[in-house]
Amino acid sequence: MFYSATLILVQSASSITCFLRLFTCTSLVSLGLNSHPPPPCLYPSPSLTRLSWSTLRTTMLHLTTGRVGCLLSKQAVVALTSSGARMSSHGHHEVSDSVDMSQPMYWDRLDTPLPDRPWKDVLDSTDKSLKQKEKGPWTALSKEEKIALYRLKFNHTYPEMKRPSHEWKTVIGGMFIFFGITGLVVFWQGHYVYPPQPHTFGEEWQAKQIQRMLDMRINPIEGFSAQWDYKNKQWK
Amino acid sequence: MHCGKYIKSQTVKLCIVVLHIDGIRSPLASRCYSHAKVETDEEFDARWVTYFSKPDIDAWELKKGMNTLIGYDLVPEAKILDSALRACRRLNDLASAIRILEAVKDKSGPHKDIYPYLIQELQPTLIELGISTPEDLGMDKL
């Protein structure tokens, strides 16, 4: 019984943790927060990782829309249409969430300090005038202007890229919740599903069984009967 | 293995091969290391300084250079970074200059004393070009 319980727990935990990660990411998307992209690999293929991440988010969103109620999906749709970090910087009007992979892309990666294109492509007049000022001596720029120039070109600073997320708490918490649910399921199972125990498990039968094993001298040297003190009729 | 003098070229090649086989039978063990010349640190530095010192360097070359350099398992020397920062100046790109400093700090990893040392070495350049460090701009905090 313990074996089956552990098996069910492990199986459910692993499959459910995977689902929970999807669910967490989706819920984070729906709350308008940007989850972390996958960690950078040694030989980066940034466009591919970006593609897989955005497709994953889209598919996760579809999962959410299907499975969770209207409220969450509405939030998700709103978040996606308004949060368009890509959208705000692109000049053209994109209705869909797909990224044009044939254009140079922007990405925040620790191992790629200078991405293919700047963060903000479309500059308004203040930005343009700042860019003009950048052509002159940089000593003439104020701190705010320098920060503004950085923010035009880049989205996150390195500390912002490296900020810790609180995702692990959701994952662990969700894991324990599912352990609990599984525990309830297992308990219910034990009560309602399992057939009655075989009669050989009863106290009386077990006692008789042990006596018979001792009479037969089962494993008399190192094992079972070796533990029994035949003279004093008790366990050693 | 004896090879006669007046043998055609193809046969001579065969002889050479056979002679080589004879050579392996010698008792000395020979390792199969590459015979390529290993670039010294100074040569590496010089190569990168030259790369960034190109007067008409374009934005793509700067990006490519920096991304490649950061991809290496090392923290670039101050002179390479100096060259890169000057390239940023030629391209009128202050943001990239600050980004390079951030990247170098990240590259040092757990060795917290590398970045202050580099900033100290680059101080004249930073003052001359008017580049503020991320710390000056308060961008090293979240």
Short mmCIF file of C-alpha atoms in Angstrom, two decimals, chain A residues 13-217:
data_model
loop_
_atom_site.label_atom_id
_atom_site.label_comp_id
_atom_site.label_asym_id
_atom_site.label_seq_id
_atom_site.Cartn_x
_atom_site.Cartn_y
_atom_site.Cartn_z
CA ALA A 13 4.24 15.36 -8.41
CA SER A 14 6.45 15.15 -11.47
CA SER A 15 3.69 15.51 -14.01
CA ILE A 16 1.92 18.13 -11.99
CA THR A 17 5.06 20.16 -11.36
CA CYS A 18 5.53 20.35 -15.12
CA PHE A 19 1.97 21.46 -15.55
CA LEU A 20 2.35 23.90 -12.68
CA ARG A 21 5.31 25.57 -14.30
CA LEU A 22 3.21 26.12 -17.40
CA PHE A 23 0.35 27.30 -15.28
CA THR A 24 2.60 29.65 -13.29
CA CYS A 25 4.11 31.17 -16.37
CA THR A 26 0.69 31.61 -17.87
CA SER A 27 -0.68 33.17 -14.74
CA LEU A 28 2.32 35.49 -14.60
CA VAL A 29 1.67 36.44 -18.22
CA SER A 30 -1.93 37.04 -17.40
CA LEU A 31 -0.96 39.25 -14.49
CA GLY A 32 1.10 41.29 -16.89
CA LEU A 33 4.46 40.35 -15.41
CA ASN A 34 7.23 39.22 -17.68
CA SER A 35 8.59 35.85 -16.71
CA HIS A 36 12.23 35.11 -17.30
CA PRO A 37 13.26 33.70 -20.61
CA PRO A 38 15.16 30.45 -20.44
CA PRO A 39 18.69 30.88 -19.08
CA PRO A 40 21.38 31.63 -21.74
CA CYS A 41 23.20 28.60 -23.08
CA LEU A 42 26.86 28.44 -23.86
CA TYR A 43 26.48 28.70 -27.63
CA PRO A 44 23.52 30.99 -27.91
CA SER A 45 21.03 30.89 -30.66
CA PRO A 46 19.05 33.86 -29.43
CA SER A 47 16.53 33.99 -32.21
CA LEU A 48 15.63 30.33 -31.73
CA THR A 49 15.24 30.64 -27.97
CA ARG A 50 13.11 33.73 -28.50
CA LEU A 51 10.94 31.90 -30.99
CA SER A 52 10.42 28.89 -28.75
CA TRP A 53 9.67 31.12 -25.75
CA SER A 54 7.12 33.23 -27.59
CA THR A 55 5.45 30.18 -29.13
CA LEU A 56 5.39 28.55 -25.70
CA ARG A 57 3.77 31.62 -24.21
CA THR A 58 1.21 31.70 -26.99
CA THR A 59 0.38 28.03 -26.59
CA MET A 60 0.25 28.40 -22.83
CA LEU A 61 -2.14 31.26 -23.28
CA HIS A 62 -4.32 29.04 -25.41
CA LEU A 63 -4.21 26.40 -22.70
CA THR A 64 -5.28 28.96 -20.16
CA THR A 65 -8.09 30.21 -22.30
CA GLY A 66 -9.35 26.69 -22.65
CA ARG A 67 -9.00 25.53 -19.11
CA VAL A 68 -9.38 28.49 -16.77
CA GLY A 69 -12.43 30.67 -16.52
CA CYS A 70 -13.27 33.77 -18.53
CA LEU A 71 -11.79 36.24 -16.05
CA LEU A 72 -8.24 35.03 -16.28
CA SER A 73 -8.28 34.76 -20.05
CA LYS A 74 -9.64 38.29 -20.33
CA GLN A 75 -6.78 39.54 -18.19
CA ALA A 76 -4.35 37.57 -20.31
CA VAL A 77 -5.65 39.04 -23.54
CA VAL A 78 -5.49 42.54 -22.12
CA ALA A 79 -1.96 41.94 -20.83
CA LEU A 80 -0.77 40.63 -24.15
CA THR A 81 -2.20 43.41 -26.21
CA SER A 82 -0.98 46.16 -23.93
CA SER A 83 2.26 44.70 -22.63
CA GLY A 84 3.67 44.40 -26.12
CA ALA A 85 7.21 45.24 -25.33
CA ARG A 86 7.90 44.33 -28.89
CA MET A 87 4.79 46.13 -30.05
CA SER A 88 5.57 49.43 -28.38
CA SER A 89 8.90 49.59 -30.11
CA HIS A 90 7.75 48.47 -33.55
CA GLY A 91 6.40 51.09 -35.88
CA HIS A 92 4.03 48.81 -37.77
CA HIS A 93 0.71 47.64 -36.45
CA GLU A 94 0.82 44.02 -35.45
CA VAL A 95 -2.38 42.42 -34.34
CA SER A 96 -0.93 38.99 -33.71
CA ASP A 97 1.67 38.23 -31.08
CA SER A 98 4.09 36.66 -33.56
CA VAL A 99 7.49 38.22 -34.02
CA ASP A 100 8.94 38.79 -37.47
CA MET A 101 12.01 36.59 -37.34
CA SER A 102 13.40 37.97 -40.57
CA GLN A 103 14.13 41.32 -38.93
CA PRO A 104 16.99 41.98 -36.50
CA MET A 105 15.75 41.22 -33.01
CA TYR A 106 16.32 42.63 -29.60
CA TRP A 107 17.04 40.41 -26.63
CA ASP A 108 18.40 40.90 -23.13
CA ARG A 109 21.13 38.33 -22.60
CA LEU A 110 24.01 38.39 -20.18
CA ASP A 111 26.36 36.88 -22.74
CA THR A 112 25.27 39.16 -25.59
CA PRO A 113 25.65 42.72 -24.36
CA LEU A 114 24.85 44.40 -27.68
CA PRO A 115 21.78 42.93 -29.42
CA ASP A 116 21.04 43.27 -33.12
CA ARG A 117 18.77 46.23 -32.82
CA PRO A 118 18.08 48.92 -30.24
CA TRP A 119 15.17 48.57 -27.86
CA LYS A 120 13.28 51.56 -29.16
CA ASP A 121 13.27 51.80 -32.91
CA VAL A 122 10.65 54.46 -33.29
CA LEU A 123 11.92 57.69 -31.80
CA ASP A 124 9.77 60.68 -31.09
CA SER A 125 11.09 64.19 -31.40
CA THR A 126 12.54 64.41 -27.87
CA ASP A 127 14.38 61.13 -28.42
CA LYS A 128 15.68 62.34 -31.74
CA SER A 129 16.95 65.58 -30.26
CA LEU A 130 18.65 63.59 -27.50
CA LYS A 131 20.26 61.40 -30.11
CA GLN A 132 21.54 64.54 -31.83
CA LYS A 133 23.00 65.72 -28.54
CA GLU A 134 24.70 62.35 -28.20
CA LYS A 135 26.77 63.16 -31.25
CA GLY A 136 28.41 65.98 -29.33
CA PRO A 137 30.62 65.66 -26.26
CA TRP A 138 29.15 63.31 -23.70
CA THR A 139 30.38 65.51 -20.88
CA ALA A 140 27.55 67.86 -21.86
CA LEU A 141 24.91 65.25 -21.11
CA SER A 142 23.22 65.18 -17.74
CA LYS A 143 22.80 61.95 -15.78
CA GLU A 144 19.12 61.76 -16.66
CA GLU A 145 19.93 62.17 -20.33
CA LYS A 146 22.52 59.42 -20.16
CA ILE A 147 20.03 57.14 -18.46
CA ALA A 148 17.44 58.05 -21.09
CA LEU A 149 19.89 57.21 -23.85
CA TYR A 150 20.60 53.84 -22.23
CA ARG A 151 16.88 53.11 -21.88
CA LEU A 152 16.34 53.99 -25.53
CA LYS A 153 18.85 51.40 -26.60
CA PHE A 154 18.30 48.71 -23.97
CA ASN A 155 15.35 47.33 -22.10
CA HIS A 156 16.78 45.81 -18.94
CA THR A 157 20.03 46.66 -17.23
CA TYR A 158 22.24 43.77 -16.19
CA PRO A 159 21.01 43.81 -12.57
CA GLU A 160 17.45 43.80 -13.89
CA MET A 161 18.24 40.85 -16.12
CA LYS A 162 19.72 39.01 -13.19
CA ARG A 163 16.95 39.81 -10.74
CA PRO A 164 15.66 36.77 -8.89
CA SER A 165 12.13 35.70 -9.55
CA HIS A 166 9.79 34.32 -6.92
CA GLU A 167 8.71 31.54 -9.19
CA TRP A 168 10.26 28.86 -7.00
CA LYS A 169 7.86 29.64 -4.18
CA THR A 170 4.88 29.11 -6.48
CA VAL A 171 6.36 25.88 -7.78
CA ILE A 172 7.17 24.42 -4.33
CA GLY A 173 3.87 25.60 -2.89
CA GLY A 174 1.95 24.16 -5.79
CA MET A 175 3.88 20.93 -5.47
CA PHE A 176 2.87 20.57 -1.82
CA ILE A 177 -0.73 21.38 -2.65
CA PHE A 178 -0.74 18.61 -5.20
CA PHE A 179 0.95 16.27 -2.74
CA GLY A 180 -1.89 17.04 -0.37
CA ILE A 181 -4.56 16.45 -2.98
CA THR A 182 -2.85 13.22 -3.97
CA GLY A 183 -2.74 12.22 -0.34
CA LEU A 184 -6.48 12.73 -0.07
CA VAL A 185 -7.00 10.77 -3.25
CA VAL A 186 -4.86 7.93 -1.93
CA PHE A 187 -6.71 7.93 1.38
CA TRP A 188 -10.09 7.85 -0.36
CA GLN A 189 -8.78 5.08 -2.58
CA GLY A 190 -7.69 3.05 0.41
CA HIS A 191 -11.10 3.42 1.96
CA TYR A 192 -13.42 2.99 -1.01
CA VAL A 193 -11.52 1.25 -3.77
CA TYR A 194 -9.28 -1.37 -2.24
CA PRO A 195 -10.84 -4.78 -1.67
CA PRO A 196 -10.84 -6.18 1.90
CA GLN A 197 -7.46 -7.45 3.06
CA PRO A 198 -6.78 -11.18 2.59
CA HIS A 199 -7.58 -13.24 5.66
CA THR A 200 -3.94 -14.20 5.94
CA PHE A 201 -3.18 -10.66 7.22
CA GLY A 202 -5.18 -11.14 10.39
CA GLU A 203 -3.49 -11.17 13.82
CA GLU A 204 -4.33 -14.76 14.59
CA TRP A 205 -3.27 -16.08 11.25
CA GLN A 206 0.01 -14.13 11.38
CA ALA A 207 0.79 -15.55 14.82
CA LYS A 208 0.14 -19.07 13.59
CA GLN A 209 2.25 -18.38 10.52
CA ILE A 210 5.19 -17.22 12.59
CA GLN A 211 4.92 -20.22 14.87
CA ARG A 212 4.90 -22.52 11.83
CA MET A 213 7.96 -20.78 10.40
CA LEU A 214 9.79 -21.22 13.67
CA ASP A 215 8.78 -24.88 13.86
CA MET A 216 10.11 -25.36 10.34
CA ARG A 217 13.36 -23.67 11.38
#
